[in-house]
mmCIF file with all atom_site columns, C-alpha atoms in Angstrom:
data_model
loop_
_atom_site.group_PDB
_atom_site.id
_atom_site.type_symbol
_atom_site.label_atom_id
_atom_site.label_alt_id
_atom_site.label_comp_id
_atom_site.label_asym_id
_atom_site.label_entity_id
_atom_site.label_seq_id
_atom_site.pdbx_PDB_ins_code
_atom_site.Cartn_x
_atom_site.Cartn_y
_atom_site.Cartn_z
_atom_site.occupancy
_atom_site.B_iso_or_equiv
_atom_site.pdbx_formal_charge
_atom_site.auth_seq_id
_atom_site.auth_comp_id
_atom_site.auth_asym_id
_atom_site.auth_atom_id
_atom_site.pdbx_PDB_model_num
ATOM 1   C CA . MET S 1 1   ? -0.113  -0.029 -0.114 1.00 71.00 ? 1   MET S CA 1
ATOM 2   C CA . ASN S 1 2   ? 1.270   3.749  -0.828 1.00 79.00 ? 2   ASN S CA 1
ATOM 3   C CA . ARG S 1 3   ? 1.720   6.550  0.866  1.00 75.00 ? 3   ARG S CA 1
ATOM 4   C CA . GLY S 1 4   ? -1.790  8.004  -1.208 1.00 75.00 ? 4   GLY S CA 1
ATOM 5   C CA . GLN S 1 5   ? -3.700  4.926  -0.567 1.00 80.00 ? 5   GLN S CA 1
ATOM 6   C CA . ARG S 1 6   ? -2.544  4.765  3.131  1.00 80.00 ? 6   ARG S CA 1
ATOM 7   C CA . GLY S 1 7   ? -3.873  8.511  3.361  1.00 80.00 ? 7   GLY S CA 1
ATOM 8   C CA . LYS S 1 8   ? -6.981  7.843  1.649  1.00 82.00 ? 8   LYS S CA 1
ATOM 9   C CA . LEU S 1 9   ? -7.857  5.181  4.155  1.00 85.00 ? 9   LEU S CA 1
ATOM 10  C CA . ALA S 1 10  ? -7.218  7.122  6.871  1.00 84.00 ? 10  ALA S CA 1
ATOM 11  C CA . MET S 1 11  ? -9.402  9.893  5.527  1.00 86.00 ? 11  MET S CA 1
ATOM 12  C CA . ALA S 1 12  ? -12.372 7.255  4.968  1.00 86.00 ? 12  ALA S CA 1
ATOM 13  C CA . THR S 1 13  ? -11.672 5.882  8.558  1.00 88.00 ? 13  THR S CA 1
ATOM 14  C CA . ALA S 1 14  ? -11.868 9.600  10.357 1.00 85.00 ? 14  ALA S CA 1
ATOM 15  C CA . ALA S 1 15  ? -15.144 10.287 8.179  1.00 84.00 ? 15  ALA S CA 1
ATOM 16  C CA . LEU S 1 16  ? -16.735 7.163  9.081  1.00 83.00 ? 16  LEU S CA 1
ATOM 17  C CA . GLY S 1 17  ? -16.029 7.480  12.636 1.00 79.00 ? 17  GLY S CA 1
ATOM 18  C CA . ILE S 1 18  ? -17.159 11.110 12.553 1.00 79.00 ? 18  ILE S CA 1
ATOM 19  C CA . GLY S 1 19  ? -20.417 10.247 11.124 1.00 75.00 ? 19  GLY S CA 1
ATOM 20  C CA . LEU S 1 20  ? -21.144 7.099  14.050 1.00 71.00 ? 20  LEU S CA 1
ATOM 21  C CA . LEU S 1 21  ? -20.572 9.678  16.465 1.00 68.00 ? 21  LEU S CA 1
ATOM 22  C CA . SER S 1 22  ? -23.064 12.323 15.126 1.00 67.00 ? 22  SER S CA 1
ATOM 23  C CA . VAL S 1 23  ? -25.308 9.437  14.704 1.00 64.00 ? 23  VAL S CA 1
ATOM 24  C CA . THR S 1 24  ? -25.152 8.004  18.329 1.00 58.00 ? 24  THR S CA 1
ATOM 25  C CA . GLY S 1 25  ? -24.522 11.455 19.744 1.00 59.00 ? 25  GLY S CA 1
ATOM 26  C CA . CYS S 1 26  ? -28.115 12.500 19.327 1.00 59.00 ? 26  CYS S CA 1
ATOM 27  C CA . GLY S 1 27  ? -28.813 10.492 22.545 1.00 60.00 ? 27  GLY S CA 1
ATOM 28  C CA . TYR S 1 28  ? -26.169 12.339 24.535 1.00 61.00 ? 28  TYR S CA 1
ATOM 29  C CA . ILE S 1 29  ? -27.638 15.772 23.643 1.00 64.00 ? 29  ILE S CA 1
ATOM 30  C CA . ASN S 1 30  ? -31.104 14.728 23.274 1.00 67.00 ? 30  ASN S CA 1
ATOM 31  C CA . PRO S 1 31  ? -33.279 13.694 26.325 1.00 65.00 ? 31  PRO S CA 1
ATOM 32  C CA . GLN S 1 32  ? -35.047 10.360 25.967 1.00 64.00 ? 32  GLN S CA 1
ATOM 33  C CA . GLN S 1 33  ? -38.445 10.432 24.662 1.00 62.00 ? 33  GLN S CA 1
ATOM 34  C CA . THR S 1 34  ? -39.410 7.092  26.358 1.00 65.00 ? 34  THR S CA 1
ATOM 35  C CA . SER S 1 35  ? -38.518 8.906  29.587 1.00 65.00 ? 35  SER S CA 1
ATOM 36  C CA . GLU S 1 36  ? -40.883 11.467 29.653 1.00 64.00 ? 36  GLU S CA 1
ATOM 37  C CA . GLN S 1 37  ? -44.629 11.430 30.575 1.00 61.00 ? 37  GLN S CA 1
ATOM 38  C CA . TYR S 1 38  ? -46.913 12.996 28.169 1.00 57.00 ? 38  TYR S CA 1
ATOM 39  C CA . SER S 1 39  ? -50.872 12.521 26.911 1.00 57.00 ? 39  SER S CA 1
ATOM 40  C CA . ALA S 1 40  ? -50.322 10.777 23.973 1.00 60.00 ? 40  ALA S CA 1
ATOM 41  C CA . SER S 1 41  ? -54.214 11.389 22.459 1.00 71.00 ? 41  SER S CA 1
ATOM 42  C CA . ASP S 1 42  ? -56.060 14.455 22.477 1.00 81.00 ? 42  ASP S CA 1
ATOM 43  C CA . GLY S 1 43  ? -57.012 14.979 26.732 1.00 88.00 ? 43  GLY S CA 1
ATOM 44  C CA . THR S 1 44  ? -54.621 16.248 29.543 1.00 91.00 ? 44  THR S CA 1
ATOM 45  C CA . ARG S 1 45  ? -53.717 14.615 32.224 1.00 92.00 ? 45  ARG S CA 1
ATOM 46  C CA . THR S 1 46  ? -52.727 15.518 35.806 1.00 93.00 ? 46  THR S CA 1
ATOM 47  C CA . ASP S 1 47  ? -52.997 13.629 39.743 1.00 93.00 ? 47  ASP S CA 1
ATOM 48  C CA . LEU S 1 48  ? -54.959 14.880 42.614 1.00 93.00 ? 48  LEU S CA 1
ATOM 49  C CA . GLY S 1 49  ? -54.259 13.414 45.727 1.00 91.00 ? 49  GLY S CA 1
ATOM 50  C CA . PRO S 1 50  ? -55.181 9.325  45.204 1.00 93.00 ? 50  PRO S CA 1
ATOM 51  C CA . LEU S 1 51  ? -57.196 10.353 42.371 1.00 94.00 ? 51  LEU S CA 1
ATOM 52  C CA . GLN S 1 52  ? -55.031 9.971  38.647 1.00 94.00 ? 52  GLN S CA 1
ATOM 53  C CA . LEU S 1 53  ? -57.102 11.584 35.658 1.00 94.00 ? 53  LEU S CA 1
ATOM 54  C CA . ARG S 1 54  ? -56.614 10.911 32.430 1.00 93.00 ? 54  ARG S CA 1
ATOM 55  C CA . ASN S 1 55  ? -56.977 11.733 28.590 1.00 93.00 ? 55  ASN S CA 1
ATOM 56  C CA . MET S 1 56  ? -59.795 14.152 30.022 1.00 94.00 ? 56  MET S CA 1
ATOM 57  C CA . MET S 1 57  ? -61.579 16.712 27.600 1.00 94.00 ? 57  MET S CA 1
ATOM 58  C CA . ILE S 1 58  ? -64.943 18.648 27.431 1.00 95.00 ? 58  ILE S CA 1
ATOM 59  C CA . ILE S 1 59  ? -67.368 17.823 24.351 1.00 94.00 ? 59  ILE S CA 1
ATOM 60  C CA . SER S 1 60  ? -69.362 20.589 23.081 1.00 93.00 ? 60  SER S CA 1
ATOM 61  C CA . ALA S 1 61  ? -71.375 22.160 20.387 1.00 92.00 ? 61  ALA S CA 1
ATOM 62  C CA . GLY S 1 62  ? -69.920 26.135 21.662 1.00 89.00 ? 62  GLY S CA 1
ATOM 63  C CA . GLU S 1 63  ? -68.658 28.014 24.189 1.00 88.00 ? 63  GLU S CA 1
ATOM 64  C CA . ASP S 1 64  ? -72.087 28.815 25.823 1.00 87.00 ? 64  ASP S CA 1
ATOM 65  C CA . LYS S 1 65  ? -73.713 25.443 25.471 1.00 92.00 ? 65  LYS S CA 1
ATOM 66  C CA . PRO S 1 66  ? -73.095 22.314 27.816 1.00 93.00 ? 66  PRO S CA 1
ATOM 67  C CA . GLY S 1 67  ? -70.465 20.387 27.720 1.00 93.00 ? 67  GLY S CA 1
ATOM 68  C CA . ARG S 1 68  ? -69.837 16.575 28.483 1.00 94.00 ? 68  ARG S CA 1
ATOM 69  C CA . VAL S 1 69  ? -66.685 15.846 30.379 1.00 95.00 ? 69  VAL S CA 1
ATOM 70  C CA . ILE S 1 70  ? -65.198 12.428 29.514 1.00 94.00 ? 70  ILE S CA 1
ATOM 71  C CA . GLY S 1 71  ? -61.951 10.761 30.861 1.00 93.00 ? 71  GLY S CA 1
ATOM 72  C CA . ALA S 1 72  ? -60.719 7.598  32.783 1.00 93.00 ? 72  ALA S CA 1
ATOM 73  C CA . VAL S 1 73  ? -60.621 8.671  36.682 1.00 94.00 ? 73  VAL S CA 1
ATOM 74  C CA . TYR S 1 74  ? -58.461 6.389  38.881 1.00 95.00 ? 74  TYR S CA 1
ATOM 75  C CA . ASN S 1 75  ? -58.625 5.918  42.452 1.00 95.00 ? 75  ASN S CA 1
ATOM 76  C CA . SER S 1 76  ? -55.611 4.682  44.566 1.00 94.00 ? 76  SER S CA 1
ATOM 77  C CA . SER S 1 77  ? -56.833 5.068  47.891 1.00 93.00 ? 77  SER S CA 1
ATOM 78  C CA . SER S 1 78  ? -59.379 2.784  50.055 1.00 93.00 ? 78  SER S CA 1
ATOM 79  C CA . SER S 1 79  ? -61.880 4.887  50.470 1.00 93.00 ? 79  SER S CA 1
ATOM 80  C CA . ASP S 1 80  ? -64.932 5.775  48.048 1.00 94.00 ? 80  ASP S CA 1
ATOM 81  C CA . VAL S 1 81  ? -63.814 9.384  46.679 1.00 94.00 ? 81  VAL S CA 1
ATOM 82  C CA . LYS S 1 82  ? -65.814 12.121 44.913 1.00 94.00 ? 82  LYS S CA 1
ATOM 83  C CA . LEU S 1 83  ? -64.398 14.560 42.084 1.00 94.00 ? 83  LEU S CA 1
ATOM 84  C CA . THR S 1 84  ? -66.049 17.314 41.857 1.00 95.00 ? 84  THR S CA 1
ATOM 85  C CA . ILE S 1 85  ? -65.191 19.787 38.547 1.00 95.00 ? 85  ILE S CA 1
ATOM 86  C CA . THR S 1 86  ? -65.988 23.295 38.686 1.00 94.00 ? 86  THR S CA 1
ATOM 87  C CA . GLY S 1 87  ? -66.005 24.917 35.075 1.00 91.00 ? 87  GLY S CA 1
ATOM 88  C CA . ALA S 1 88  ? -67.240 28.376 33.672 1.00 88.00 ? 88  ALA S CA 1
ATOM 89  C CA . GLY S 1 89  ? -69.940 30.608 35.644 1.00 87.00 ? 89  GLY S CA 1
ATOM 90  C CA . GLY S 1 90  ? -69.383 27.874 38.456 1.00 89.00 ? 90  GLY S CA 1
ATOM 91  C CA . SER S 1 91  ? -71.110 25.086 36.367 1.00 91.00 ? 91  SER S CA 1
ATOM 92  C CA . GLN S 1 92  ? -70.294 21.926 38.477 1.00 94.00 ? 92  GLN S CA 1
ATOM 93  C CA . THR S 1 93  ? -70.098 18.209 38.120 1.00 94.00 ? 93  THR S CA 1
ATOM 94  C CA . ASP S 1 94  ? -69.462 15.696 40.688 1.00 94.00 ? 94  ASP S CA 1
ATOM 95  C CA . ILE S 1 95  ? -68.205 12.096 39.652 1.00 93.00 ? 95  ILE S CA 1
ATOM 96  C CA . PRO S 1 96  ? -67.786 9.287  42.637 1.00 93.00 ? 96  PRO S CA 1
ATOM 97  C CA . VAL S 1 97  ? -65.176 6.753  41.830 1.00 93.00 ? 97  VAL S CA 1
ATOM 98  C CA . LYS S 1 98  ? -65.042 3.670  44.158 1.00 94.00 ? 98  LYS S CA 1
ATOM 99  C CA . LYS S 1 99  ? -61.879 2.425  45.983 1.00 93.00 ? 99  LYS S CA 1
ATOM 100 C CA . LYS S 1 100 ? -59.040 0.862  44.466 1.00 95.00 ? 100 LYS S CA 1
ATOM 101 C CA . SER S 1 101 ? -60.687 1.140  40.744 1.00 94.00 ? 101 SER S CA 1
ATOM 102 C CA . SER S 1 102 ? -61.425 3.272  37.800 1.00 92.00 ? 102 SER S CA 1
ATOM 103 C CA . THR S 1 103 ? -64.030 5.241  36.314 1.00 92.00 ? 103 THR S CA 1
ATOM 104 C CA . MET S 1 104 ? -64.940 5.555  32.690 1.00 92.00 ? 104 MET S CA 1
ATOM 105 C CA . LEU S 1 105 ? -66.554 8.866  31.971 1.00 91.00 ? 105 LEU S CA 1
ATOM 106 C CA . ASN S 1 106 ? -67.240 7.676  28.057 1.00 87.00 ? 106 ASN S CA 1
ATOM 107 C CA . ASP S 1 107 ? -68.826 4.604  29.402 1.00 80.00 ? 107 ASP S CA 1
ATOM 108 C CA . SER S 1 108 ? -70.634 6.031  32.495 1.00 66.00 ? 108 SER S CA 1
ATOM 109 C CA . THR S 1 109 ? -73.802 6.441  32.073 1.00 71.00 ? 109 THR S CA 1
ATOM 110 C CA . ASP S 1 110 ? -74.541 8.990  34.476 1.00 75.00 ? 110 ASP S CA 1
ATOM 111 C CA . GLU S 1 111 ? -73.027 11.667 32.425 1.00 87.00 ? 111 GLU S CA 1
ATOM 112 C CA . ALA S 1 112 ? -70.887 14.466 33.576 1.00 92.00 ? 112 ALA S CA 1
ATOM 113 C CA . ILE S 1 113 ? -72.274 17.705 32.159 1.00 93.00 ? 113 ILE S CA 1
ATOM 114 C CA . LEU S 1 114 ? -70.968 21.319 32.880 1.00 93.00 ? 114 LEU S CA 1
ATOM 115 C CA . SER S 1 115 ? -73.770 23.717 32.054 1.00 92.00 ? 115 SER S CA 1
ATOM 116 C CA . SER S 1 116 ? -71.366 25.994 30.402 1.00 90.00 ? 116 SER S CA 1
ATOM 117 C CA . THR S 1 117 ? -68.038 25.328 28.631 1.00 90.00 ? 117 THR S CA 1
ATOM 118 C CA . GLY S 1 118 ? -66.457 28.853 28.758 1.00 88.00 ? 118 GLY S CA 1
ATOM 119 C CA . ALA S 1 119 ? -64.754 28.226 25.966 1.00 91.00 ? 119 ALA S CA 1
ATOM 120 C CA . LYS S 1 120 ? -64.916 27.620 22.105 1.00 92.00 ? 120 LYS S CA 1
ATOM 121 C CA . PRO S 1 121 ? -64.097 23.934 20.990 1.00 93.00 ? 121 PRO S CA 1
ATOM 122 C CA . GLY S 1 122 ? -60.311 24.168 19.721 1.00 92.00 ? 122 GLY S CA 1
ATOM 123 C CA . SER S 1 123 ? -59.279 25.937 22.683 1.00 93.00 ? 123 SER S CA 1
ATOM 124 C CA . VAL S 1 124 ? -58.194 25.080 26.175 1.00 94.00 ? 124 VAL S CA 1
ATOM 125 C CA . VAL S 1 125 ? -60.461 26.021 29.494 1.00 94.00 ? 125 VAL S CA 1
ATOM 126 C CA . GLU S 1 126 ? -59.393 26.023 32.993 1.00 94.00 ? 126 GLU S CA 1
ATOM 127 C CA . VAL S 1 127 ? -61.495 24.204 35.488 1.00 94.00 ? 127 VAL S CA 1
ATOM 128 C CA . SER S 1 128 ? -61.070 24.008 39.168 1.00 94.00 ? 128 SER S CA 1
ATOM 129 C CA . ILE S 1 129 ? -60.820 20.032 40.521 1.00 95.00 ? 129 ILE S CA 1
ATOM 130 C CA . SER S 1 130 ? -61.538 18.738 44.258 1.00 94.00 ? 130 SER S CA 1
ATOM 131 C CA . GLU S 1 131 ? -61.848 15.524 45.715 1.00 92.00 ? 131 GLU S CA 1
ATOM 132 C CA . ASP S 1 132 ? -63.508 14.684 49.081 1.00 91.00 ? 132 ASP S CA 1
ATOM 133 C CA . GLY S 1 133 ? -60.645 11.752 50.304 1.00 83.00 ? 133 GLY S CA 1
ATOM 134 C CA . THR S 1 134 ? -57.502 14.319 51.250 1.00 87.00 ? 134 THR S CA 1
ATOM 135 C CA . ASN S 1 135 ? -59.833 17.606 50.492 1.00 90.00 ? 135 ASN S CA 1
ATOM 136 C CA . GLN S 1 136 ? -57.370 18.842 47.895 1.00 92.00 ? 136 GLN S CA 1
ATOM 137 C CA . ASN S 1 137 ? -57.783 20.691 44.880 1.00 93.00 ? 137 ASN S CA 1
ATOM 138 C CA . ALA S 1 138 ? -56.219 22.538 41.842 1.00 94.00 ? 138 ALA S CA 1
ATOM 139 C CA . LYS S 1 139 ? -56.607 24.119 38.810 1.00 95.00 ? 139 LYS S CA 1
ATOM 140 C CA . PHE S 1 140 ? -56.684 21.928 35.377 1.00 92.00 ? 140 PHE S CA 1
ATOM 141 C CA . LYS S 1 141 ? -56.408 23.083 32.114 1.00 94.00 ? 141 LYS S CA 1
ATOM 142 C CA . VAL S 1 142 ? -58.673 20.964 29.548 1.00 94.00 ? 142 VAL S CA 1
ATOM 143 C CA . PRO S 1 143 ? -59.107 20.465 25.897 1.00 94.00 ? 143 PRO S CA 1
ATOM 144 C CA . VAL S 1 144 ? -62.556 21.756 24.589 1.00 94.00 ? 144 VAL S CA 1
ATOM 145 C CA . LEU S 1 145 ? -63.456 19.766 21.434 1.00 93.00 ? 145 LEU S CA 1
ATOM 146 C CA . ASP S 1 146 ? -66.827 19.218 19.171 1.00 92.00 ? 146 ASP S CA 1
ATOM 147 C CA . ALA S 1 147 ? -67.781 16.794 17.039 1.00 87.00 ? 147 ALA S CA 1
ATOM 148 C CA . THR S 1 148 ? -65.560 17.604 14.059 1.00 89.00 ? 148 THR S CA 1
ATOM 149 C CA . ILE S 1 149 ? -64.071 14.442 15.076 1.00 87.00 ? 149 ILE S CA 1
ATOM 150 C CA . THR S 1 150 ? -66.503 12.127 14.277 1.00 90.00 ? 150 THR S CA 1
ATOM 151 C CA . ASP S 1 151 ? -65.483 9.801  17.093 1.00 89.00 ? 151 ASP S CA 1
ATOM 152 C CA . TYR S 1 152 ? -66.655 12.399 19.695 1.00 90.00 ? 152 TYR S CA 1
ATOM 153 C CA . LYS S 1 153 ? -70.148 13.303 18.275 1.00 91.00 ? 153 LYS S CA 1
ATOM 154 C CA . GLN S 1 154 ? -71.758 10.671 20.632 1.00 91.00 ? 154 GLN S CA 1
ATOM 155 C CA . TYR S 1 155 ? -70.817 12.205 23.716 1.00 91.00 ? 155 TYR S CA 1
ATOM 156 C CA . LEU S 1 156 ? -72.341 15.757 22.581 1.00 91.00 ? 156 LEU S CA 1
ATOM 157 C CA . PRO S 1 157 ? -74.593 16.583 25.248 1.00 88.00 ? 157 PRO S CA 1
ATOM 158 C CA . SER S 1 158 ? -78.171 17.549 24.109 1.00 75.00 ? 158 SER S CA 1
ATOM 159 C CA . SER S 1 159 ? -79.088 21.474 25.153 1.00 56.00 ? 159 SER S CA 1
ATOM 160 C CA . ALA S 1 160 ? -82.907 20.810 25.680 1.00 45.00 ? 160 ALA S CA 1
ATOM 161 C CA . PRO S 1 161 ? -83.386 17.490 28.011 1.00 41.00 ? 161 PRO S CA 1
ATOM 162 C CA . THR S 1 162 ? -85.463 15.008 26.250 1.00 38.00 ? 162 THR S CA 1
ATOM 163 C CA . GLY S 1 163 ? -88.197 12.798 27.480 1.00 35.00 ? 163 GLY S CA 1
ATOM 164 C CA . THR S 1 164 ? -86.201 9.621  26.746 1.00 34.00 ? 164 THR S CA 1
ATOM 165 C CA . ASP S 1 165 ? -83.000 10.293 28.594 1.00 34.00 ? 165 ASP S CA 1
ATOM 166 C CA . THR S 1 166 ? -82.948 7.865  31.736 1.00 33.00 ? 166 THR S CA 1
ATOM 167 C CA . ALA S 1 167 ? -79.537 9.192  32.883 1.00 36.00 ? 167 ALA S CA 1
ATOM 168 C CA . THR S 1 168 ? -79.880 11.287 36.184 1.00 35.00 ? 168 THR S CA 1
ATOM 169 C CA . PRO S 1 169 ? -77.920 14.083 36.039 1.00 36.00 ? 169 PRO S CA 1
ATOM 170 C CA . THR S 1 170 ? -75.359 14.672 37.930 1.00 39.00 ? 170 THR S CA 1
ATOM 171 C CA . SER S 1 171 ? -74.363 18.262 37.429 1.00 37.00 ? 171 SER S CA 1
ATOM 172 C CA . THR S 1 172 ? -76.126 21.573 38.088 1.00 35.00 ? 172 THR S CA 1
ATOM 173 C CA . ALA S 1 173 ? -74.986 25.282 38.049 1.00 36.00 ? 173 ALA S CA 1
ATOM 174 C CA . THR S 1 174 ? -78.114 26.505 38.963 1.00 35.00 ? 174 THR S CA 1
ATOM 175 C CA . SER S 1 175 ? -81.216 24.773 40.041 1.00 35.00 ? 175 SER S CA 1
ATOM 176 C CA . THR S 1 176 ? -83.563 24.423 37.769 1.00 37.00 ? 176 THR S CA 1
ATOM 177 C CA . PRO S 1 177 ? -87.031 22.317 38.108 1.00 39.00 ? 177 PRO S CA 1
ATOM 178 C CA . SER S 1 178 ? -87.133 19.661 35.245 1.00 39.00 ? 178 SER S CA 1
ATOM 179 C CA . PRO S 1 179 ? -90.364 19.371 32.985 1.00 42.00 ? 179 PRO S CA 1
ATOM 180 C CA . SER S 1 180 ? -91.080 15.845 34.852 1.00 42.00 ? 180 SER S CA 1
ATOM 181 C CA . SER S 1 181 ? -90.668 17.505 38.484 1.00 41.00 ? 181 SER S CA 1
ATOM 182 C CA . SER S 1 182 ? -93.111 20.497 37.746 1.00 42.00 ? 182 SER S CA 1
ATOM 183 C CA . ALA S 1 183 ? -95.764 17.896 36.648 1.00 44.00 ? 183 ALA S CA 1
ATOM 184 C CA . ASN S 1 184 ? -95.529 16.154 39.830 1.00 44.00 ? 184 ASN S CA 1
ATOM 185 C CA . HIS S 1 185 ? -96.905 19.549 41.947 1.00 42.00 ? 185 HIS S CA 1
#
């Protein structure tokens, strides 16, 4: 091997070494994405005392319209806990969560409805959350979505009560008599 060939071989080896360092060096400079916890869906997440709220969002047709809270609430304590979500204008919904279990708000027969969303679909609204087990409370930002994504259409709350609804309301902003209760008087 002559002197020119050895120089070319050394240059090729150096270029290969630099190339390998630049490819493997990315993990040194950039944080590993697998070590970061994040919401990998449309909703957001937070923890409050023994409760873990996951994929939480509000489905609504508009800013001044009712909004249904969907997501999952996990209770790691050995006591039943009630989660209270307070939104715009004092609208409020209570969500009971049994001990050592979860409540899927998407599947619940008792819908978690806020009487007013307080934000346009596509935006993020801040709600207050509290739980009665350890009496903790916090502010929590939740996205407001509409039926643009067809999978969420089934979760849109009806703006007017119908006679066919069998679910009992779990939220109230102000106490208003329902048509069925005024008929009993």
